[in-house]
mmCIF file of C-alpha atoms in Angstrom:
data_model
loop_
_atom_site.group_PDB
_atom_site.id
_atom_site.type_symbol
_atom_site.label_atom_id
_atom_site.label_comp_id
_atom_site.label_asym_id
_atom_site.label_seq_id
_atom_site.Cartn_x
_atom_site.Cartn_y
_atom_site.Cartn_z
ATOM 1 C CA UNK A 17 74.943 143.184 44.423
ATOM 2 C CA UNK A 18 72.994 143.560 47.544
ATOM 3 C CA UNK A 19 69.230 144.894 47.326
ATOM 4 C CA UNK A 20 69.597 148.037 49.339
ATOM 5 C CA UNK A 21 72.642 149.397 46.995
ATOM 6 C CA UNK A 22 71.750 152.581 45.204
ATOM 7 C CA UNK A 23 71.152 153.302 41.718
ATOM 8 C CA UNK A 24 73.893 155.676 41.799
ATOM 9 C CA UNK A 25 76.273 153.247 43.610
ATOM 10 C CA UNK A 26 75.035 150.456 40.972
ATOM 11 C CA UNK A 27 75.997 152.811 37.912
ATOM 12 C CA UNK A 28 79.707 154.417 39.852
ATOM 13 C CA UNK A 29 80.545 150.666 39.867
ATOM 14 C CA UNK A 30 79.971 149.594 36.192
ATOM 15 C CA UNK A 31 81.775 152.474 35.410
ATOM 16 C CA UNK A 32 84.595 151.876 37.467
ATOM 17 C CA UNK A 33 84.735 148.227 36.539
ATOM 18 C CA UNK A 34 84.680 149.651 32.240
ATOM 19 C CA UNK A 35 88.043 151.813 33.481
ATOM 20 C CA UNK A 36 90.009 149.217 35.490
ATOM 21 C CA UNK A 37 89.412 147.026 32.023
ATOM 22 C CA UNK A 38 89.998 149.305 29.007
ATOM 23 C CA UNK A 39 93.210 152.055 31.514
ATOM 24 C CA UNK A 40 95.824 149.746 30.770
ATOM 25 C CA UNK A 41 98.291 152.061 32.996
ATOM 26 C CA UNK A 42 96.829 155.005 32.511
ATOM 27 C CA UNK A 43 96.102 157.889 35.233
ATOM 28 C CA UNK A 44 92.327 158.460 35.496
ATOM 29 C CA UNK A 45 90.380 161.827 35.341
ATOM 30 C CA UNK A 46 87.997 161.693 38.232
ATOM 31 C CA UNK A 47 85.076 164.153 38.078
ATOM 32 C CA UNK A 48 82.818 165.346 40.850
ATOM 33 C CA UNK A 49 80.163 167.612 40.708
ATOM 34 C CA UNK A 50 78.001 169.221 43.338
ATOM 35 C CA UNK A 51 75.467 171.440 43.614
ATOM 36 C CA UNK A 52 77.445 174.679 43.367
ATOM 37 C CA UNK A 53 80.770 173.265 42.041
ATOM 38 C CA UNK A 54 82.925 170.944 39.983
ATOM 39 C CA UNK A 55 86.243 169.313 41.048
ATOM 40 C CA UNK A 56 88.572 167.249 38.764
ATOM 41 C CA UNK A 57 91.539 165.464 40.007
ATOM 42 C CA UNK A 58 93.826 163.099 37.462
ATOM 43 C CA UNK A 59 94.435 160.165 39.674
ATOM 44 C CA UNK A 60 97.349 157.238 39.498
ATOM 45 C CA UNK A 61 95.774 154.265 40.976
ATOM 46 C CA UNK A 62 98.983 151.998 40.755
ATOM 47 C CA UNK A 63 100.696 154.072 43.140
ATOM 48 C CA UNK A 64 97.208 155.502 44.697
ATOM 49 C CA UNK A 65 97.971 159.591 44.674
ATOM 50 C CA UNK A 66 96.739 162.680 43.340
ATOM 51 C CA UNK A 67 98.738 163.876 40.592
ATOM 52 C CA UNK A 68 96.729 167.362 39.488
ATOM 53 C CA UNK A 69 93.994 168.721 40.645
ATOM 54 C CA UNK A 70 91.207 171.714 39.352
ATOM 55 C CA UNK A 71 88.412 172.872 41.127
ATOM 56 C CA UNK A 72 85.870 175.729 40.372
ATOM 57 C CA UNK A 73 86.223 176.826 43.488
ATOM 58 C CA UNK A 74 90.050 178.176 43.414
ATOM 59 C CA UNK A 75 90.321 181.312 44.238
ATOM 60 C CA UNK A 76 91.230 182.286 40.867
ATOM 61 C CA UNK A 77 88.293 180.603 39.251
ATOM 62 C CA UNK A 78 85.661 182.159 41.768
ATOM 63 C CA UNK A 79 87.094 185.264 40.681
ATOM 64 C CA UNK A 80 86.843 184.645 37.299
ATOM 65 C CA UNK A 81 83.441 182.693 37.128
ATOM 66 C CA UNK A 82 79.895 184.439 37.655
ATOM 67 C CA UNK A 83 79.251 180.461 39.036
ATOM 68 C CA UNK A 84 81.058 177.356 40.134
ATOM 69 C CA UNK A 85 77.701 175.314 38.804
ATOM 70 C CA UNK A 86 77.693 175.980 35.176
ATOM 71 C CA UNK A 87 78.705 174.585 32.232
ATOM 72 C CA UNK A 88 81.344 177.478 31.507
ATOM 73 C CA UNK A 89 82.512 176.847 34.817
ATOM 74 C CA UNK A 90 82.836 173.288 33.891
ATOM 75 C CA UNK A 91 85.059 174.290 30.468
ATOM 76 C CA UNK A 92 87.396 176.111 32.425
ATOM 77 C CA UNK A 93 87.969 173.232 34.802
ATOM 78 C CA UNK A 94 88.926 170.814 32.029
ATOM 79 C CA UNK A 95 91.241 173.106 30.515
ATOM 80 C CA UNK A 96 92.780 174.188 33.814
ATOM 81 C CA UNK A 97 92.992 170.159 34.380
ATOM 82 C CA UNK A 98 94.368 169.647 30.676
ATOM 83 C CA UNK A 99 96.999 172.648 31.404
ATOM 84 C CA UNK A 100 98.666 171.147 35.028
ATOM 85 C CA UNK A 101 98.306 167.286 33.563
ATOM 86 C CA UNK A 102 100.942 168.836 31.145
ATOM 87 C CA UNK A 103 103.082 170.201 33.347
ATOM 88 C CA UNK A 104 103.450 167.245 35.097
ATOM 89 C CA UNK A 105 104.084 165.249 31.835
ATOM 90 C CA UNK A 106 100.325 163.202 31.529
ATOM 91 C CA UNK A 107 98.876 163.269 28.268
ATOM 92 C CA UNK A 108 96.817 160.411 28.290
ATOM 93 C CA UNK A 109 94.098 159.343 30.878
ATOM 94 C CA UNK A 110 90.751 157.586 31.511
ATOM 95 C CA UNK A 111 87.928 159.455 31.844
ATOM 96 C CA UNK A 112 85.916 158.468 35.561
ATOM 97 C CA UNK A 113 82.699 160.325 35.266
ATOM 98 C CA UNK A 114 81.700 158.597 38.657
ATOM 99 C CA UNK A 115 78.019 158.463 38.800
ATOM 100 C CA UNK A 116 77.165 160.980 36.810
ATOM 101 C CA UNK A 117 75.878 160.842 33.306
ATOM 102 C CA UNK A 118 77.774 162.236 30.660
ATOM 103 C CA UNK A 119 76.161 165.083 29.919
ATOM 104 C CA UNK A 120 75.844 169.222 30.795
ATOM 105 C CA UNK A 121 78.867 170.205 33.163
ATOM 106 C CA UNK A 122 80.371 166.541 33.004
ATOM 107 C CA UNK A 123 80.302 166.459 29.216
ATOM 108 C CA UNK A 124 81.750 170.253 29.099
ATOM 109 C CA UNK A 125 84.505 169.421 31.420
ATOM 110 C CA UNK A 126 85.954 166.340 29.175
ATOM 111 C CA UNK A 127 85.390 168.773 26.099
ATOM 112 C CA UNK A 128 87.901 171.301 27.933
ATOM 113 C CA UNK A 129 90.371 169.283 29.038
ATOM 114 C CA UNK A 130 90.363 167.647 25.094
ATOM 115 C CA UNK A 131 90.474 171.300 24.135
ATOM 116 C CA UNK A 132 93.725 171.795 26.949
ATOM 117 C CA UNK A 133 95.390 168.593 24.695
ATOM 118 C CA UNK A 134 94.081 165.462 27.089
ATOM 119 C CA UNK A 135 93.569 162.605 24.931
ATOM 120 C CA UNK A 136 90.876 159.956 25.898
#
């Protein structure tokens, strides 16, 4: 890779590299955190859409939630993510924590969405 490429950019590649290997057909649970909130979308790359998608920042959730930036926040998303993934029939997917470590609000999401029945 070229010198000027980030850290960050460095370690969202080697991750995505590790999912295209071990998803064998699988839809992928993309995470993305920000400052103030968490988004998850379950992704099918062979046909390149959106199939679900939970954000801490529906307007049920903002309701709900003192914060869009905590780990109970986080929870909520995964099993919100978990609960629409089985609606649409996906039980099984790839976890894409992007960048981010795993660990805090990324860990806490995975942890709900295995508590909403996701396997991975």
């Amino acid at each position: 890779m070229a010198k000027d490429v980030s850290i960050e950019q460095r370690r969202k590649a080697r991750v995505r590299k590790a999912i295209r290997e071990r998803a064998y057909g699988r839809p992928r649970l993309s995470v993305f955190r920000s400052s103030k909130q968490i988004y998850a979308q379950i992704i099918d790359d062979e046909k390149g859409q959106t199939l679900v998608a939970a954000s801490s920042i529906e307007k049920a959730n903002r309701e709900a939630l003192k914060t869009g930036a905590n780990i109970d926040a986080a929870k909520v998303v995964g099993k919100l993510i978990a609960e629409r993934a089985a609606a649409k029939g996906v039980k099984e997917v790839v976890f894409d924590r992007g960048s981010y470590m795993y660990h805090g609000r990324v860990k806490a999401l995975a942890d709900g969405a295995r508590e909403g029945g996701l396997q991975f």
